[in-house]
mmCIF file of C-alpha atoms in Angstrom:
data_model
loop_
_atom_site.group_PDB
_atom_site.id
_atom_site.type_symbol
_atom_site.label_atom_id
_atom_site.label_comp_id
_atom_site.label_asym_id
_atom_site.label_seq_id
_atom_site.Cartn_x
_atom_site.Cartn_y
_atom_site.Cartn_z
ATOM 1 C CA MET A 1 -26.345 -11.577 23.079
ATOM 2 C CA LEU A 2 -25.310 -9.011 21.450
ATOM 3 C CA THR A 3 -25.085 -9.028 17.466
ATOM 4 C CA VAL A 4 -21.838 -7.810 15.828
ATOM 5 C CA ASN A 5 -21.700 -7.369 12.762
ATOM 6 C CA THR A 6 -18.994 -9.523 11.511
ATOM 7 C CA SER A 7 -19.370 -11.999 8.081
ATOM 8 C CA ILE A 8 -16.125 -13.599 6.543
ATOM 9 C CA LYS A 9 -17.446 -16.360 3.796
ATOM 10 C CA SER A 10 -15.335 -19.597 2.833
ATOM 11 C CA ASN A 11 -13.337 -18.326 -0.023
ATOM 12 C CA GLU A 12 -13.285 -21.914 -2.327
ATOM 13 C CA LYS A 13 -11.884 -20.316 -5.473
ATOM 14 C CA PHE A 14 -9.015 -17.440 -4.649
ATOM 15 C CA THR A 15 -5.979 -17.359 -4.292
ATOM 16 C CA THR A 16 -6.713 -13.798 -2.455
ATOM 17 C CA ALA A 17 -9.000 -13.107 0.275
ATOM 18 C CA SER A 18 -10.648 -9.654 0.921
ATOM 19 C CA LEU A 19 -11.283 -8.412 4.020
ATOM 20 C CA GLY A 20 -13.368 -5.201 4.264
ATOM 21 C CA CYS A 21 -14.525 -2.681 7.520
ATOM 22 C CA PHE A 22 -17.188 -0.297 6.403
ATOM 23 C CA LEU A 23 -18.073 2.909 9.217
ATOM 24 C CA ARG A 24 -21.647 4.612 7.807
ATOM 25 C CA LEU A 25 -22.478 8.216 8.594
ATOM 26 C CA PRO A 26 -25.305 10.522 6.847
ATOM 27 C CA LEU A 27 -23.944 12.617 4.187
ATOM 28 C CA THR A 28 -22.737 15.792 4.834
ATOM 29 C CA LYS A 29 -20.515 18.016 2.902
ATOM 30 C CA HIS A 30 -18.848 18.688 6.471
ATOM 31 C CA ASN A 31 -18.335 14.751 6.462
ATOM 32 C CA LEU A 32 -17.250 13.924 2.710
ATOM 33 C CA ALA A 33 -14.946 16.472 3.238
ATOM 34 C CA TYR A 34 -13.382 14.902 6.649
ATOM 35 C CA ALA A 35 -13.778 11.576 6.006
ATOM 36 C CA SER A 36 -11.782 12.828 2.651
ATOM 37 C CA LEU A 37 -9.484 13.720 4.591
ATOM 38 C CA LEU A 38 -9.163 10.882 6.454
ATOM 39 C CA SER A 39 -8.464 8.549 3.865
ATOM 40 C CA ARG A 40 -5.837 9.894 2.335
ATOM 41 C CA MET A 41 -3.711 10.457 5.899
ATOM 42 C CA GLN A 42 -4.471 6.649 6.655
ATOM 43 C CA THR A 43 -3.115 6.149 3.637
ATOM 44 C CA ASN A 44 -0.636 7.469 4.210
ATOM 45 C CA ALA A 45 0.314 6.493 7.436
ATOM 46 C CA SER A 46 -1.126 5.547 10.940
ATOM 47 C CA LEU A 47 0.142 5.543 14.629
ATOM 48 C CA TYR A 48 1.836 2.739 14.968
ATOM 49 C CA PHE A 49 3.565 2.826 10.981
ATOM 50 C CA PRO A 50 4.467 6.963 11.425
ATOM 51 C CA SER A 51 5.628 7.563 7.946
ATOM 52 C CA ILE A 52 4.940 6.961 4.962
ATOM 53 C CA ARG A 53 8.423 4.442 3.889
ATOM 54 C CA ALA A 54 6.884 2.992 7.380
ATOM 55 C CA GLN A 55 3.225 2.115 5.833
ATOM 56 C CA GLN A 56 4.253 0.739 2.775
ATOM 57 C CA GLU A 57 7.670 -1.197 4.128
ATOM 58 C CA GLU A 58 4.729 -3.093 6.482
ATOM 59 C CA LEU A 59 2.107 -4.012 3.703
ATOM 60 C CA SER A 60 4.851 -4.229 1.428
ATOM 61 C CA GLN A 61 6.094 -7.730 4.317
ATOM 62 C CA LEU A 62 2.774 -9.125 3.622
ATOM 63 C CA TYR A 63 3.771 -9.853 0.022
ATOM 64 C CA ASP A 64 2.086 -6.659 -0.855
ATOM 65 C CA LEU A 65 -0.815 -6.400 0.755
ATOM 66 C CA GLN A 66 -2.878 -3.783 -1.138
ATOM 67 C CA LEU A 67 -5.251 -1.523 1.483
ATOM 68 C CA GLU A 68 -7.624 0.989 -0.351
ATOM 69 C CA ILE A 69 -9.119 3.243 2.308
ATOM 70 C CA MET A 70 -11.432 5.779 0.375
ATOM 71 C CA PRO A 71 -15.297 7.047 1.396
ATOM 72 C CA GLN A 72 -18.002 5.436 -1.022
ATOM 73 C CA LEU A 73 -21.866 7.162 -1.988
ATOM 74 C CA PHE A 74 -25.043 5.168 -1.087
ATOM 75 C CA GLY A 75 -27.355 7.668 -1.630
ATOM 76 C CA LYS A 76 -28.166 9.621 1.850
ATOM 77 C CA GLU A 77 -25.241 6.972 3.262
ATOM 78 C CA LEU A 78 -21.621 7.824 3.385
ATOM 79 C CA LEU A 79 -19.643 5.045 4.484
ATOM 80 C CA LEU A 80 -15.816 4.703 5.191
ATOM 81 C CA SER A 81 -14.371 1.993 3.766
ATOM 82 C CA TYR A 82 -11.114 0.349 4.523
ATOM 83 C CA VAL A 83 -10.947 -2.938 1.596
ATOM 84 C CA ALA A 84 -7.801 -4.815 1.620
ATOM 85 C CA ASN A 85 -6.821 -7.715 -0.449
ATOM 86 C CA PHE A 86 -4.258 -10.253 0.058
ATOM 87 C CA VAL A 87 -2.520 -13.527 -0.777
ATOM 88 C CA GLU A 88 -4.281 -16.585 1.417
ATOM 89 C CA PRO A 89 -1.797 -17.151 4.145
ATOM 90 C CA LEU A 90 -3.073 -20.942 3.944
ATOM 91 C CA GLU A 91 -1.489 -20.556 0.021
ATOM 92 C CA LEU A 92 2.339 -19.992 1.872
ATOM 93 C CA LEU A 93 4.350 -22.145 3.787
ATOM 94 C CA ASP A 94 5.674 -19.050 5.121
ATOM 95 C CA PRO A 95 4.746 -18.879 9.465
ATOM 96 C CA ASP A 96 5.334 -15.111 9.562
ATOM 97 C CA TYR A 97 2.716 -14.377 6.774
ATOM 98 C CA SER A 98 -0.755 -15.462 8.889
ATOM 99 C CA TYR A 99 -4.316 -14.518 9.217
ATOM 100 C CA ALA A 100 -3.580 -13.171 12.772
ATOM 101 C CA LYS A 101 -0.298 -10.539 11.693
ATOM 102 C CA ILE A 102 -2.934 -9.715 8.554
ATOM 103 C CA VAL A 103 -6.099 -8.882 11.440
ATOM 104 C CA GLU A 104 -3.394 -7.383 13.442
ATOM 105 C CA ASP A 105 -2.009 -5.105 11.022
ATOM 106 C CA LEU A 106 -4.935 -3.961 9.945
ATOM 107 C CA ALA A 107 -6.601 -3.225 12.983
ATOM 108 C CA LEU A 108 -3.877 -0.730 14.043
ATOM 109 C CA ILE A 109 -4.066 1.243 10.782
ATOM 110 C CA VAL A 110 -8.412 1.263 10.865
ATOM 111 C CA GLN A 111 -8.449 2.065 14.613
ATOM 112 C CA HIS A 112 -5.177 4.016 15.355
ATOM 113 C CA PRO A 113 -4.727 7.115 13.119
ATOM 114 C CA SER A 114 -2.055 9.713 12.803
ATOM 115 C CA PHE A 115 -2.810 12.883 13.939
ATOM 116 C CA ASP A 116 0.891 14.802 13.660
ATOM 117 C CA PRO A 117 0.621 18.120 11.536
ATOM 118 C CA ALA A 118 2.336 17.434 8.935
ATOM 119 C CA LEU A 119 1.307 14.404 8.123
ATOM 120 C CA VAL A 120 -2.577 16.215 8.245
ATOM 121 C CA SER A 121 -0.416 18.989 5.633
ATOM 122 C CA VAL A 122 1.178 16.766 3.190
ATOM 123 C CA SER A 123 -2.458 14.854 3.052
ATOM 124 C CA GLN A 124 -4.178 18.326 2.153
ATOM 125 C CA LYS A 125 -1.546 19.211 -0.618
ATOM 126 C CA GLN A 126 -2.424 15.797 -1.869
ATOM 127 C CA LEU A 127 -5.869 16.007 -2.105
ATOM 128 C CA LEU A 128 -5.720 19.632 -3.574
ATOM 129 C CA ALA A 129 -3.590 18.434 -5.878
ATOM 130 C CA ASP A 130 -5.687 15.649 -7.060
ATOM 131 C CA TYR A 131 -8.794 18.080 -7.233
ATOM 132 C CA LYS A 132 -7.299 20.341 -9.481
ATOM 133 C CA GLU A 133 -6.478 17.198 -11.776
ATOM 134 C CA ILE A 134 -10.396 16.136 -11.457
ATOM 135 C CA VAL A 135 -11.480 19.867 -11.820
ATOM 136 C CA ALA A 136 -9.182 20.081 -15.061
ATOM 137 C CA GLU A 137 -11.514 17.410 -16.952
ATOM 138 C CA PRO A 138 -14.466 19.631 -18.402
ATOM 139 C CA SER A 139 -16.174 16.507 -18.313
ATOM 140 C CA ASN A 140 -15.165 16.253 -14.368
ATOM 141 C CA TYR A 141 -15.749 19.716 -14.072
ATOM 142 C CA ALA A 142 -19.651 19.678 -16.374
ATOM 143 C CA LEU A 143 -20.437 16.620 -13.442
ATOM 144 C CA ASP A 144 -19.318 18.420 -10.330
ATOM 145 C CA ARG A 145 -21.700 21.858 -11.768
ATOM 146 C CA PHE A 146 -24.887 19.549 -12.638
ATOM 147 C CA PHE A 147 -25.249 17.801 -9.469
ATOM 148 C CA ASN A 148 -24.574 21.556 -7.587
ATOM 149 C CA ILE A 149 -27.411 22.560 -9.639
ATOM 150 C CA TRP A 150 -29.572 19.313 -9.253
ATOM 151 C CA TYR A 151 -29.037 19.648 -5.669
ATOM 152 C CA GLN A 152 -29.070 23.607 -5.008
ATOM 153 C CA ASP A 153 -32.388 23.260 -2.180
ATOM 154 C CA GLU A 154 -30.435 20.132 -0.679
ATOM 155 C CA PRO A 155 -26.225 20.934 -0.866
ATOM 156 C CA ASP A 156 -25.059 18.282 1.290
ATOM 157 C CA TYR A 157 -25.898 15.433 -1.718
ATOM 158 C CA ALA A 158 -24.339 18.117 -4.546
ATOM 159 C CA GLU A 159 -20.274 16.630 -3.842
ATOM 160 C CA ASN A 160 -19.597 13.710 -5.898
ATOM 161 C CA PHE A 161 -16.155 13.819 -5.634
ATOM 162 C CA MET A 162 -14.191 14.790 -2.473
ATOM 163 C CA GLY A 163 -15.996 17.171 -0.824
ATOM 164 C CA PRO A 164 -15.459 21.076 -0.435
ATOM 165 C CA ILE A 165 -12.086 21.424 -1.070
ATOM 166 C CA GLU A 166 -11.893 24.718 1.096
ATOM 167 C CA GLU A 167 -13.208 22.525 4.095
ATOM 168 C CA ILE A 168 -10.250 19.776 3.411
ATOM 169 C CA THR A 169 -7.785 22.638 3.157
ATOM 170 C CA ALA A 170 -8.615 24.548 6.072
ATOM 171 C CA ALA A 171 -9.184 21.368 8.596
ATOM 172 C CA THR A 172 -6.347 20.946 11.542
ATOM 173 C CA SER A 173 -5.046 18.646 13.213
ATOM 174 C CA GLY A 174 -7.739 18.994 16.403
ATOM 175 C CA GLN A 175 -10.686 19.080 13.907
ATOM 176 C CA ILE A 176 -10.424 15.377 12.086
ATOM 177 C CA GLN A 177 -9.173 14.207 15.640
ATOM 178 C CA ARG A 178 -12.995 15.197 16.541
ATOM 179 C CA PHE A 179 -14.466 13.281 14.044
ATOM 180 C CA SER A 180 -12.032 10.555 13.792
ATOM 181 C CA ASP A 181 -13.583 10.133 17.137
ATOM 182 C CA SER A 182 -17.316 10.335 16.392
ATOM 183 C CA LEU A 183 -16.706 7.170 14.220
ATOM 184 C CA ARG A 184 -15.668 5.478 17.008
ATOM 185 C CA SER A 185 -19.228 4.934 17.645
ATOM 186 C CA VAL A 186 -21.163 4.731 14.520
ATOM 187 C CA PRO A 187 -22.842 1.759 12.869
ATOM 188 C CA THR A 188 -19.889 -0.748 11.096
ATOM 189 C CA THR A 189 -19.534 -3.679 9.695
ATOM 190 C CA ILE A 190 -16.460 -6.167 8.904
ATOM 191 C CA ILE A 191 -17.161 -8.617 5.768
ATOM 192 C CA GLY A 192 -14.900 -10.498 3.729
ATOM 193 C CA LEU A 193 -13.789 -13.836 2.136
ATOM 194 C CA ALA A 194 -11.266 -16.352 3.546
ATOM 195 C CA ARG A 195 -10.363 -19.987 3.540
ATOM 196 C CA ASP A 196 -10.220 -20.060 7.064
ATOM 197 C CA PRO A 197 -13.599 -18.391 7.647
ATOM 198 C CA LYS A 198 -14.629 -19.619 11.263
ATOM 199 C CA SER A 199 -10.293 -18.405 12.220
ATOM 200 C CA MET A 200 -11.018 -14.938 10.896
ATOM 201 C CA ASN A 201 -14.373 -14.069 12.457
ATOM 202 C CA ARG A 202 -13.084 -14.939 15.278
ATOM 203 C CA LEU A 203 -9.559 -12.787 15.251
ATOM 204 C CA ILE A 204 -11.685 -9.560 14.161
ATOM 205 C CA ARG A 205 -13.624 -9.902 16.977
ATOM 206 C CA GLU A 206 -10.179 -10.424 19.320
ATOM 207 C CA GLU A 207 -9.731 -6.938 17.701
ATOM 208 C CA PHE A 208 -11.564 -4.588 16.185
ATOM 209 C CA LYS A 209 -13.390 -3.144 19.468
ATOM 210 C CA GLN A 210 -15.524 -0.529 17.871
ATOM 211 C CA ALA A 211 -18.434 0.212 19.562
ATOM 212 C CA GLY A 212 -20.439 0.423 15.951
ATOM 213 C CA LEU A 213 -20.220 -2.932 15.396
ATOM 214 C CA LEU A 214 -23.158 -4.136 17.609
ATOM 215 C CA LYS A 215 -24.952 -0.556 16.241
ATOM 216 C CA LYS A 216 -27.332 -1.943 13.582
ATOM 217 C CA PHE A 217 -25.553 -1.457 10.049
ATOM 218 C CA MET A 218 -28.470 -1.367 7.839
ATOM 219 C CA THR A 219 -30.579 1.393 6.623
ATOM 220 C CA GLU A 220 -34.490 1.214 6.135
ATOM 221 C CA ASP A 221 -33.747 3.786 3.249
ATOM 222 C CA ALA A 222 -30.560 5.092 1.598
ATOM 223 C CA THR A 223 -32.657 6.626 -1.871
ATOM 224 C CA ILE A 224 -32.402 10.515 -2.564
ATOM 225 C CA ILE A 225 -35.776 12.003 -3.832
ATOM 226 C CA THR A 226 -35.766 14.002 -6.874
ATOM 227 C CA PRO A 227 -36.220 17.551 -6.673
ATOM 228 C CA LYS A 228 -38.653 18.566 -8.992
ATOM 229 C CA ARG A 229 -37.608 21.350 -11.378
ATOM 230 C CA LEU A 230 -36.831 21.983 -14.499
ATOM 231 C CA VAL A 231 -33.570 23.399 -15.110
ATOM 232 C CA ASN A 232 -32.001 24.651 -18.486
ATOM 233 C CA LYS A 233 -28.641 25.983 -18.010
ATOM 234 C CA THR A 234 -25.872 26.502 -20.755
ATOM 235 C CA GLU A 235 -22.230 27.743 -19.378
ATOM 236 C CA GLU A 236 -19.694 29.134 -21.543
ATOM 237 C CA LYS A 237 -15.760 27.583 -20.689
ATOM 238 C CA GLY A 238 -13.924 28.777 -24.727
ATOM 239 C CA ASN A 239 -14.030 24.776 -24.422
ATOM 240 C CA LEU A 240 -13.510 22.290 -28.480
ATOM 241 C CA GLN A 241 -16.018 20.479 -27.228
ATOM 242 C CA ALA A 242 -19.325 20.478 -25.201
ATOM 243 C CA GLN A 243 -20.304 18.349 -22.380
ATOM 244 C CA LEU A 244 -24.042 17.401 -22.320
ATOM 245 C CA MET A 245 -25.656 16.057 -19.676
ATOM 246 C CA LEU A 246 -29.414 15.759 -19.418
ATOM 247 C CA GLY A 247 -30.780 14.480 -15.851
ATOM 248 C CA TYR A 248 -33.895 12.152 -15.833
ATOM 249 C CA GLY A 249 -35.449 11.869 -12.430
ATOM 250 C CA TYR A 250 -37.341 9.090 -10.990
ATOM 251 C CA ARG A 251 -41.743 10.019 -10.497
ATOM 252 C CA GLN A 252 -41.530 7.393 -7.702
ATOM 253 C CA LYS A 253 -38.869 5.616 -6.211
ATOM 254 C CA ILE A 254 -38.243 1.901 -7.563
ATOM 255 C CA ASP A 255 -37.497 -1.956 -6.169
ATOM 256 C CA TYR A 256 -34.549 -3.877 -6.874
ATOM 257 C CA TYR A 257 -35.373 -5.170 -10.086
ATOM 258 C CA GLU A 258 -36.507 -1.085 -11.238
ATOM 259 C CA GLN A 259 -32.809 -0.750 -11.228
ATOM 260 C CA VAL A 260 -31.862 -3.653 -13.132
ATOM 261 C CA ILE A 261 -34.421 -2.586 -15.985
ATOM 262 C CA GLY A 262 -32.628 0.893 -15.442
ATOM 263 C CA MET A 263 -29.019 -1.215 -16.252
ATOM 264 C CA VAL A 264 -30.446 -2.579 -19.439
ATOM 265 C CA LEU A 265 -31.903 0.965 -19.901
ATOM 266 C CA ALA A 266 -27.861 2.649 -19.886
ATOM 267 C CA GLN A 267 -26.368 -0.231 -21.908
ATOM 268 C CA TYR A 268 -29.197 0.028 -24.334
ATOM 269 C CA LEU A 269 -28.145 3.989 -25.089
ATOM 270 C CA ALA A 270 -24.920 3.896 -24.986
ATOM 271 C CA GLY A 271 -23.419 1.402 -23.859
ATOM 272 C CA ASP A 272 -20.653 0.642 -26.607
ATOM 273 C CA PRO A 273 -20.772 2.359 -29.961
ATOM 274 C CA SER A 274 -23.033 0.281 -31.837
ATOM 275 C CA SER A 275 -26.065 1.315 -28.696
ATOM 276 C CA LYS A 276 -28.529 3.747 -29.603
ATOM 277 C CA LEU A 277 -27.055 7.155 -28.583
ATOM 278 C CA PHE A 278 -24.028 6.699 -30.199
ATOM 279 C CA THR A 279 -25.391 5.539 -33.559
ATOM 280 C CA GLY A 280 -27.388 8.226 -33.826
ATOM 281 C CA ILE A 281 -26.038 11.153 -32.233
ATOM 282 C CA ARG A 282 -22.663 10.606 -34.855
ATOM 283 C CA GLU A 283 -25.264 9.127 -37.392
ATOM 284 C CA GLU A 284 -27.267 11.997 -37.431
ATOM 285 C CA LEU A 285 -24.690 14.886 -36.708
ATOM 286 C CA GLY A 286 -21.225 12.993 -36.845
ATOM 287 C CA ALA A 287 -20.574 14.869 -33.551
ATOM 288 C CA ALA A 288 -20.242 12.883 -30.961
ATOM 289 C CA TYR A 289 -16.912 11.934 -29.353
ATOM 290 C CA ASP A 290 -18.260 10.088 -26.287
ATOM 291 C CA VAL A 291 -21.987 8.827 -24.580
ATOM 292 C CA GLU A 292 -22.168 7.497 -20.748
ATOM 293 C CA ALA A 293 -26.076 6.865 -19.634
ATOM 294 C CA ASN A 294 -26.291 5.819 -15.842
ATOM 295 C CA ASN A 295 -28.967 5.086 -13.919
ATOM 296 C CA PHE A 296 -27.931 6.247 -10.406
ATOM 297 C CA ALA A 297 -31.065 4.345 -8.942
ATOM 298 C CA ASN A 298 -30.067 5.662 -5.115
ATOM 299 C CA ASN A 299 -30.210 9.459 -5.818
ATOM 300 C CA SER A 300 -33.856 8.531 -7.898
ATOM 301 C CA LEU A 301 -31.563 9.467 -10.998
ATOM 302 C CA PHE A 302 -30.973 8.608 -14.937
ATOM 303 C CA LEU A 303 -28.117 10.740 -16.197
ATOM 304 C CA ILE A 304 -27.604 10.606 -19.819
ATOM 305 C CA ASN A 305 -24.403 13.010 -20.603
ATOM 306 C CA ALA A 306 -22.505 13.090 -24.304
ATOM 307 C CA GLY A 307 -19.498 14.897 -25.253
ATOM 308 C CA VAL A 308 -20.106 16.760 -28.945
ATOM 309 C CA ALA A 309 -19.180 19.447 -30.881
ATOM 310 C CA PRO A 310 -20.207 23.093 -29.323
ATOM 311 C CA ASP A 311 -22.634 23.997 -32.034
ATOM 312 C CA LYS A 312 -24.588 20.688 -32.214
ATOM 313 C CA SER A 313 -25.485 20.092 -28.948
ATOM 314 C CA SER A 314 -29.216 21.458 -29.264
ATOM 315 C CA GLN A 315 -28.751 19.299 -31.690
ATOM 316 C CA ALA A 316 -27.489 16.350 -30.084
ATOM 317 C CA GLU A 317 -29.985 17.330 -26.778
ATOM 318 C CA LYS A 318 -32.928 16.349 -29.673
ATOM 319 C CA ILE A 319 -31.889 13.732 -30.348
ATOM 320 C CA ILE A 320 -31.075 11.902 -26.656
ATOM 321 C CA ARG A 321 -35.039 13.850 -25.800
ATOM 322 C CA ASN A 322 -36.536 11.974 -28.828
ATOM 323 C CA GLU A 323 -35.029 8.892 -27.978
ATOM 324 C CA MET A 324 -35.945 8.994 -24.968
ATOM 325 C CA ALA A 325 -39.787 9.797 -26.174
ATOM 326 C CA GLN A 326 -39.492 6.786 -28.223
ATOM 327 C CA ILE A 327 -38.693 4.535 -25.633
ATOM 328 C CA GLY A 328 -41.663 5.635 -23.228
ATOM 329 C CA GLU A 329 -43.727 5.014 -26.613
ATOM 330 C CA GLY A 330 -42.724 1.686 -27.217
ATOM 331 C CA LYS A 331 -40.438 1.749 -30.169
ATOM 332 C CA ILE A 332 -37.526 -0.911 -28.817
ATOM 333 C CA ASP A 333 -34.996 -2.110 -31.309
ATOM 334 C CA ASP A 334 -35.438 -6.107 -29.685
ATOM 335 C CA ASP A 335 -32.206 -6.845 -31.243
ATOM 336 C CA LEU A 336 -30.149 -4.219 -29.651
ATOM 337 C CA LEU A 337 -32.310 -4.820 -26.551
ATOM 338 C CA LYS A 338 -31.105 -8.552 -26.464
ATOM 339 C CA LYS A 339 -26.917 -7.884 -26.911
ATOM 340 C CA ALA A 340 -27.033 -5.111 -23.668
ATOM 341 C CA LYS A 341 -29.293 -7.464 -21.617
ATOM 342 C CA ARG A 342 -26.362 -10.595 -23.142
ATOM 343 C CA ALA A 343 -23.917 -7.411 -22.521
ATOM 344 C CA LEU A 344 -25.166 -7.090 -19.084
ATOM 345 C CA VAL A 345 -24.741 -10.410 -18.305
ATOM 346 C CA THR A 346 -21.549 -11.353 -19.293
ATOM 347 C CA VAL A 347 -20.443 -8.231 -16.635
ATOM 348 C CA GLN A 348 -22.324 -10.040 -14.022
ATOM 349 C CA LYS A 349 -20.317 -13.582 -14.561
ATOM 350 C CA ILE A 350 -17.232 -11.699 -14.883
ATOM 351 C CA GLY A 351 -18.081 -10.370 -11.903
ATOM 352 C CA GLN A 352 -18.765 -13.718 -9.643
ATOM 353 C CA ASP A 353 -15.102 -14.200 -10.251
ATOM 354 C CA GLN A 354 -14.197 -11.564 -8.879
ATOM 355 C CA PRO A 355 -12.908 -11.464 -4.888
ATOM 356 C CA ASN A 356 -13.586 -7.650 -5.141
ATOM 357 C CA TRP A 357 -16.970 -7.679 -7.082
ATOM 358 C CA GLN A 358 -18.472 -10.156 -3.846
ATOM 359 C CA LEU A 359 -17.021 -8.222 -0.977
ATOM 360 C CA ALA A 360 -19.497 -5.817 -3.262
ATOM 361 C CA GLN A 361 -22.440 -7.622 -2.926
ATOM 362 C CA MET A 362 -22.035 -8.844 0.493
ATOM 363 C CA LEU A 363 -21.913 -4.657 1.607
ATOM 364 C CA ARG A 364 -24.988 -4.392 -0.336
ATOM 365 C CA GLU A 365 -26.405 -7.325 0.996
ATOM 366 C CA ASN A 366 -25.678 -5.666 4.770
ATOM 367 C CA LEU A 367 -27.099 -2.066 3.869
ATOM 368 C CA PHE A 368 -29.820 -2.876 1.715
ATOM 369 C CA PRO A 369 -32.814 -4.735 3.620
ATOM 370 C CA GLU A 370 -33.687 -7.995 1.156
ATOM 371 C CA TYR A 371 -30.721 -7.385 -1.222
ATOM 372 C CA GLU A 372 -29.344 -11.020 -0.036
ATOM 373 C CA ASN A 373 -32.732 -12.599 -1.273
ATOM 374 C CA PHE A 374 -32.589 -10.903 -5.031
ATOM 375 C CA ASP A 375 -30.771 -12.712 -8.261
ATOM 376 C CA ARG A 376 -29.314 -10.127 -10.499
ATOM 377 C CA LEU A 377 -28.168 -12.638 -13.164
ATOM 378 C CA ALA A 378 -31.891 -13.879 -12.703
ATOM 379 C CA ALA A 379 -33.305 -10.472 -12.922
ATOM 380 C CA LEU A 380 -30.922 -9.240 -15.803
ATOM 381 C CA LYS A 381 -32.751 -12.290 -18.300
ATOM 382 C CA LYS A 382 -36.055 -11.476 -17.340
ATOM 383 C CA VAL A 383 -36.203 -7.583 -18.525
ATOM 384 C CA THR A 384 -38.499 -6.774 -21.260
ATOM 385 C CA ALA A 385 -39.541 -4.414 -24.260
ATOM 386 C CA HIS A 386 -42.428 -3.456 -22.406
ATOM 387 C CA GLN A 387 -40.729 -2.947 -18.683
ATOM 388 C CA LEU A 388 -38.162 -0.912 -20.693
ATOM 389 C CA GLN A 389 -40.818 0.953 -22.338
ATOM 390 C CA LYS A 390 -42.432 1.271 -18.562
ATOM 391 C CA PHE A 391 -39.112 2.430 -16.932
ATOM 392 C CA VAL A 392 -38.858 5.557 -18.952
ATOM 393 C CA GLN A 393 -42.589 6.264 -18.650
ATOM 394 C CA ASN A 394 -41.732 6.692 -14.569
ATOM 395 C CA LEU A 395 -39.075 8.988 -15.687
ATOM 396 C CA PHE A 396 -39.101 12.832 -16.547
ATOM 397 C CA LEU A 397 -36.701 15.644 -17.052
ATOM 398 C CA ASN A 398 -35.414 17.581 -14.895
ATOM 399 C CA GLU A 399 -31.689 19.440 -15.806
ATOM 400 C CA SER A 400 -30.329 19.677 -19.073
ATOM 401 C CA TYR A 401 -26.955 21.305 -18.797
ATOM 402 C CA ILE A 402 -24.383 22.144 -21.347
ATOM 403 C CA LEU A 403 -21.068 23.175 -21.239
ATOM 404 C CA LYS A 404 -19.295 24.864 -23.541
#
């Protein structure tokens, strides 16, 4: 018997339902650029709703159904994501508003893009305007430069916004159509939350006919191994605020529990204004505009970035490196660690009461092996100072980038 990748769970407590269609393909600069363009085109219009106004009006008649179409990056994998949030039809007494109508419209938009040259052109102009706005922000420009240096030998992994803008603006209607046609056979999954999951699942299987729904969606290993090289680079742009980025690589891959430890470390270092690095840089230098830390598990990267006065960026780097060394030696503030854990537990509990959070967890369960058996909340509560120390000992400084 063929296995079809559809999974609709019972929506027992929300007045809104969620439905997501996800297509998985390898992350390359080309795939990201074309996925970004196709996403914007389908957000604007489609073959059966051939203008921006027509598609907006159709979705508004579905009680303002919210449809978000965008690429998502998970290490080596690129997902083209279609996520719809809508009022539960069983909440309303409207015979024209039903699961059948919702699934039919979504299938028309997802499976039948329009390749009208005028639509391609307006979508390209929108993305170009977005790109210019993004890179005008020094923090975004610095992040882009950081990843281009980090992945200088693996450029397909360097893009983190929308792919090469030059490739987006140069794409023709025929090229984007061929790319779209190739997506019919890539691994695909459809997941969701609904009051009547049985009916929703049946309707999905009737309306969605992609061959990729029969292919294995789960990936065995999405992790990108850290390219080992110590890079120190400073660029001068005359900014009033310097962007400091320190990238630590993993000496070895980590499991789901260790990923949670990385989340706790990020919160401990820079989760709020009372966190270790923010207070350290602010109190010692009076220089911190902003400090962030993120654990990019699928990239084998722990990234710390700070906005500081340009003349104090070197001193700020010393403070960050010293704090990481202190943690590696086991010198950890127990009270601050408890506070960091409580904050993340609160975020987790709040998230559990949000449909999109649950959909995101379902996606990870479909994408990563054994993820559905992992209890993130229990893992958060169990993190110890010794585990934080061991996590930092598994890191090595791989790139220092400063944009002034």
